[in-house]
Amino acid sequence: MREAERDAVERELRAIAERLEGFDPHHVFVLGDLIEDGATAATDREHVRAVRRVFEAAPFPTTYLLGNHDVENLDRSALASLLGGQPRFGHVDVDGQDVVYLDSSAPRLAGARGELGAEQLAYLRELLPTLEDAVLLVHHPVGYYDIRDNHWFGEFPERAFLGDRQELFEVLAGAGTVRATFSGHIHQNRFARFRGIGHVVVNAVSKELPDVPVTGTHAEVVLGDEVAVEAYERGRPVTSFAFE
């Protein structure tokens, strides 16, 4: 949600929720940056409430990840209250599939950067060895992508990727139980296999480029023997990925 295109973004979010009803998901995850930070904390609070209202009305459970824009004017305790007390990171059993969602919002960092920090890395060291074929969700990308053509981060790649992903990969290698990661942040649909794991990035609902104010992107994911991903823009399929 963002101030400049609020009505158009809200309409598109409602359209995405309706399309997802046809997909009949076991669970929906919003991959962070629920909002683009506005002029005031009050504006941001109302925008978070607007996003939550859309998905509260849907017949599927929804979990919200935090991104860098979410914490510009709101602290994590305020966001937790706005999101119904949802923990900022955790583990969800989605129809027998282990899904772990994380918080890379990193309020102490400037310039759209993100990191997990010691608390979440310790959490993963303890949790991941107990899981099997887990999927990891985090706003800032974990895999490696050539982003030289990226409008927002091509000249500043240090702001595109998870800041402590080297430390994360050490945890992932030690556990050996993660099959895929999903992220947002860079406003592109991308796939890469890196360090033996498939990594997916899903484009933004809004502001893919300065002259593309509403993209209406969402992805539908099926977890089975392989991970199958179909990304849509306003209901039109635009790209797909499938990997083991």
Short mmCIF file of C-alpha atoms in Angstrom, two decimals:
data_model
loop_
_atom_site.label_atom_id
_atom_site.label_comp_id
_atom_site.label_asym_id
_atom_site.label_seq_id
_atom_site.Cartn_x
_atom_site.Cartn_y
_atom_site.Cartn_z
CA MET A 1 0.00 0.00 0.00
CA ARG A 2 1.26 3.48 -0.79
CA GLU A 3 -0.19 6.95 -0.56
CA ALA A 4 0.16 8.00 -4.19
CA GLU A 5 -1.79 5.03 -5.58
CA ARG A 6 -3.78 3.88 -2.57
CA ASP A 7 -7.11 3.28 -4.31
CA ALA A 8 -5.53 1.47 -7.27
CA VAL A 9 -3.34 -0.68 -5.04
CA GLU A 10 -6.24 -1.59 -2.77
CA ARG A 11 -8.36 -2.58 -5.77
CA GLU A 12 -5.54 -4.77 -7.05
CA LEU A 13 -5.01 -6.40 -3.65
CA ARG A 14 -8.70 -7.28 -3.53
CA ALA A 15 -8.48 -8.68 -7.07
CA ILE A 16 -5.45 -10.80 -6.06
CA ALA A 17 -7.32 -12.12 -3.03
CA GLU A 18 -10.23 -13.10 -5.27
CA ARG A 19 -7.91 -14.83 -7.74
CA LEU A 20 -6.26 -16.70 -4.90
CA GLU A 21 -9.63 -18.06 -3.83
CA GLY A 22 -9.69 -19.92 -7.16
CA PHE A 23 -6.24 -21.34 -6.43
CA ASP A 24 -7.52 -22.42 -2.99
CA PRO A 25 -4.23 -22.03 -1.10
CA HIS A 26 -3.56 -23.65 2.25
CA HIS A 27 -1.76 -20.48 3.32
CA VAL A 28 -0.81 -17.07 1.89
CA PHE A 29 2.38 -15.21 2.78
CA VAL A 30 2.92 -11.50 2.10
CA LEU A 31 6.65 -11.14 1.49
CA GLY A 32 7.27 -7.84 3.26
CA ASP A 33 6.88 -4.14 2.45
CA LEU A 34 3.18 -4.19 3.17
CA ILE A 35 3.44 -0.45 2.69
CA GLU A 36 5.64 2.22 1.20
CA ASP A 37 6.39 4.48 4.14
CA GLY A 38 4.31 7.66 4.03
CA ALA A 39 4.64 11.10 5.49
CA THR A 40 3.48 10.14 8.98
CA ALA A 41 3.20 7.14 11.30
CA ALA A 42 -0.58 7.62 11.29
CA THR A 43 -0.66 7.19 7.51
CA ASP A 44 1.45 4.06 7.75
CA ARG A 45 -0.78 2.59 10.47
CA GLU A 46 -3.86 3.10 8.31
CA HIS A 47 -2.13 1.57 5.28
CA VAL A 48 -1.16 -1.54 7.25
CA ARG A 49 -4.75 -1.82 8.49
CA ALA A 50 -6.00 -1.51 4.89
CA VAL A 51 -3.77 -4.36 3.71
CA ARG A 52 -4.82 -6.55 6.61
CA ARG A 53 -8.51 -5.86 5.99
CA VAL A 54 -8.20 -7.22 2.46
CA PHE A 55 -6.77 -10.54 3.57
CA GLU A 56 -8.84 -10.84 6.75
CA ALA A 57 -11.88 -11.03 4.49
CA ALA A 58 -10.39 -13.93 2.50
CA PRO A 59 -11.06 -17.62 3.30
CA PHE A 60 -7.40 -18.54 3.75
CA PRO A 61 -4.87 -17.83 6.55
CA THR A 62 -2.32 -15.10 5.85
CA THR A 63 1.09 -14.43 7.41
CA TYR A 64 2.84 -11.08 6.95
CA LEU A 65 6.61 -10.68 6.68
CA LEU A 66 8.22 -7.34 7.47
CA GLY A 67 10.30 -5.38 4.99
CA ASN A 68 12.40 -2.25 5.16
CA HIS A 69 9.57 0.16 4.26
CA ASP A 70 7.37 -1.18 7.05
CA VAL A 71 9.70 0.05 9.80
CA GLU A 72 10.54 3.55 8.57
CA ASN A 73 7.84 5.17 10.72
CA LEU A 74 6.52 2.24 12.77
CA ASP A 75 8.41 0.16 15.30
CA ARG A 76 8.06 -3.60 15.49
CA SER A 77 5.78 -3.52 18.53
CA ALA A 78 3.35 -1.22 16.71
CA LEU A 79 3.41 -3.50 13.68
CA ALA A 80 2.84 -6.58 15.83
CA SER A 81 -0.24 -4.92 17.31
CA LEU A 82 -1.52 -3.89 13.87
CA LEU A 83 -1.01 -7.46 12.62
CA GLY A 84 -2.95 -9.06 15.44
CA GLY A 85 0.02 -10.03 17.58
CA GLN A 86 1.64 -12.16 14.89
CA PRO A 87 5.29 -12.99 15.77
CA ARG A 88 7.74 -11.30 13.44
CA PHE A 89 9.39 -14.63 12.59
CA GLY A 90 8.36 -18.22 13.03
CA HIS A 91 7.57 -21.67 11.67
CA VAL A 92 4.27 -22.65 10.02
CA ASP A 93 3.15 -26.16 9.10
CA VAL A 94 1.39 -25.69 5.75
CA ASP A 95 -0.44 -28.91 4.95
CA GLY A 96 2.55 -30.94 6.16
CA GLN A 97 5.18 -28.66 4.58
CA ASP A 98 7.63 -26.79 6.82
CA VAL A 99 7.64 -23.06 6.07
CA VAL A 100 9.85 -20.67 8.03
CA TYR A 101 9.25 -16.92 7.72
CA LEU A 102 11.80 -14.34 8.84
CA ASP A 103 12.14 -10.61 9.47
CA SER A 104 14.86 -8.77 7.54
CA SER A 105 13.45 -5.27 8.18
CA ALA A 106 16.51 -4.21 10.27
CA PRO A 107 15.36 -0.79 11.56
CA ARG A 108 18.92 0.09 12.58
CA LEU A 109 20.05 0.05 8.95
CA ALA A 110 19.43 2.82 6.42
CA GLY A 111 18.95 2.82 2.69
CA ALA A 112 16.63 -0.18 2.16
CA ARG A 113 19.20 -2.64 3.53
CA GLY A 114 18.22 -5.71 5.50
CA GLU A 115 19.59 -8.41 7.77
CA LEU A 116 18.40 -11.17 10.10
CA GLY A 117 20.67 -10.55 13.07
CA ALA A 118 21.95 -12.83 15.82
CA GLU A 119 18.55 -13.69 17.35
CA GLN A 120 17.06 -15.11 14.16
CA LEU A 121 20.26 -16.90 13.15
CA ALA A 122 20.30 -18.60 16.56
CA TYR A 123 16.63 -19.50 16.10
CA LEU A 124 17.42 -21.10 12.73
CA ARG A 125 20.39 -23.05 14.12
CA GLU A 126 18.06 -24.67 16.62
CA LEU A 127 14.99 -25.08 14.41
CA LEU A 128 16.22 -26.12 10.96
CA PRO A 129 17.84 -29.46 11.95
CA THR A 130 14.40 -30.56 13.22
CA LEU A 131 12.69 -29.90 9.86
CA GLU A 132 12.63 -31.61 6.47
CA ASP A 133 12.55 -30.02 2.98
CA ALA A 134 11.79 -26.65 4.52
CA VAL A 135 10.99 -23.44 2.64
CA LEU A 136 12.45 -20.17 3.93
CA LEU A 137 10.72 -16.82 3.38
CA VAL A 138 12.46 -13.48 3.89
CA HIS A 139 11.93 -10.05 2.31
CA HIS A 140 15.53 -9.44 1.20
CA PRO A 141 16.85 -11.96 -1.37
CA VAL A 142 19.10 -14.77 -0.21
CA GLY A 143 20.24 -16.15 -3.58
CA TYR A 144 22.57 -14.44 -6.02
CA TYR A 145 21.15 -12.62 -9.05
CA ASP A 146 22.77 -10.41 -11.68
CA ILE A 147 20.89 -7.18 -10.99
CA ARG A 148 22.88 -4.77 -13.14
CA ASP A 149 19.67 -4.04 -15.10
CA ASN A 150 17.60 -3.44 -11.95
CA HIS A 151 16.24 0.11 -11.81
CA TRP A 152 16.25 0.35 -8.02
CA PHE A 153 19.39 -1.55 -7.04
CA GLY A 154 21.56 -1.98 -10.16
CA GLU A 155 24.05 0.64 -8.99
CA PHE A 156 23.71 -0.24 -5.28
CA PRO A 157 23.68 -4.05 -5.02
CA GLU A 158 24.63 -3.93 -1.35
CA ARG A 159 21.08 -2.70 -0.71
CA ALA A 160 19.46 -5.48 -2.73
CA PHE A 161 20.55 -8.63 -0.89
CA LEU A 162 20.24 -9.86 2.69
CA GLY A 163 23.14 -8.29 4.53
CA ASP A 164 24.08 -11.36 6.57
CA ARG A 165 23.34 -14.01 3.97
CA GLN A 166 26.84 -15.46 4.28
CA GLU A 167 26.07 -16.22 7.93
CA LEU A 168 22.67 -17.57 6.89
CA PHE A 169 24.24 -19.89 4.31
CA GLU A 170 26.54 -21.26 6.99
CA VAL A 171 23.44 -22.15 9.03
CA LEU A 172 21.70 -23.63 5.99
CA ALA A 173 24.72 -25.75 5.08
CA GLY A 174 24.94 -27.06 8.64
CA ALA A 175 21.27 -28.03 8.72
CA GLY A 176 20.91 -29.32 5.15
CA THR A 177 17.11 -29.19 5.40
CA VAL A 178 16.11 -26.15 3.28
CA ARG A 179 15.00 -26.75 -0.30
CA ALA A 180 13.99 -23.22 -1.35
CA THR A 181 13.84 -19.57 -0.38
CA PHE A 182 11.30 -16.96 -1.44
CA SER A 183 11.84 -13.20 -1.28
CA GLY A 184 10.67 -9.85 -2.64
CA HIS A 185 12.38 -6.44 -2.35
CA ILE A 186 14.06 -6.06 -5.77
CA HIS A 187 10.82 -5.58 -7.78
CA GLN A 188 11.54 -8.36 -10.28
CA ASN A 189 10.56 -11.99 -10.82
CA ARG A 190 13.76 -14.01 -10.67
CA PHE A 191 15.04 -17.56 -10.07
CA ALA A 192 18.53 -18.83 -9.28
CA ARG A 193 20.08 -21.98 -7.91
CA PHE A 194 22.81 -20.98 -5.49
CA ARG A 195 24.67 -23.06 -2.93
CA GLY A 196 22.48 -26.05 -3.82
CA ILE A 197 19.18 -24.31 -3.02
CA GLY A 198 16.53 -22.87 -5.34
CA HIS A 199 15.89 -19.17 -4.74
CA VAL A 200 12.82 -17.31 -6.01
CA VAL A 201 12.09 -13.58 -6.00
CA VAL A 202 8.55 -12.32 -6.64
CA ASN A 203 7.89 -8.89 -8.13
CA ALA A 204 6.04 -6.17 -6.21
CA VAL A 205 2.32 -5.53 -6.34
CA SER A 206 3.09 -1.83 -6.81
CA LYS A 207 5.86 0.32 -8.27
CA GLU A 208 7.80 -2.17 -10.38
CA LEU A 209 9.24 0.93 -12.07
CA PRO A 210 8.57 4.65 -11.58
CA ASP A 211 6.26 4.65 -14.62
CA VAL A 212 4.56 1.34 -13.67
CA PRO A 213 2.70 2.34 -10.50
CA VAL A 214 0.64 -0.84 -10.08
CA THR A 215 1.93 -4.23 -11.23
CA GLY A 216 -0.48 -6.50 -9.42
CA THR A 217 1.99 -9.35 -9.07
CA HIS A 218 1.39 -12.46 -7.04
CA ALA A 219 2.77 -15.99 -7.23
CA GLU A 220 1.09 -19.34 -6.72
CA VAL A 221 3.35 -22.07 -5.34
CA VAL A 222 2.81 -25.82 -5.19
CA LEU A 223 5.15 -27.81 -2.95
CA GLY A 224 5.47 -31.47 -3.88
CA ASP A 225 8.29 -33.60 -5.25
CA GLU A 226 9.30 -30.36 -6.95
CA VAL A 227 8.65 -26.71 -6.19
CA ALA A 228 6.39 -25.23 -8.89
CA VAL A 229 5.96 -21.44 -9.08
CA GLU A 230 3.66 -19.49 -11.38
CA ALA A 231 3.84 -15.68 -11.23
CA TYR A 232 0.95 -13.52 -12.42
CA GLU A 233 0.47 -9.84 -13.17
CA ARG A 234 -3.18 -8.79 -12.91
CA GLY A 235 -4.23 -12.37 -13.48
CA ARG A 236 -2.01 -12.90 -16.52
CA PRO A 237 0.76 -15.53 -16.20
CA VAL A 238 4.14 -13.90 -16.80
CA THR A 239 6.76 -16.44 -15.73
CA SER A 240 7.12 -19.82 -14.06
CA PHE A 241 9.83 -21.82 -12.31
CA ALA A 242 10.01 -25.47 -11.36
CA PHE A 243 12.85 -27.13 -9.46
CA GLU A 244 13.54 -29.95 -7.04
#
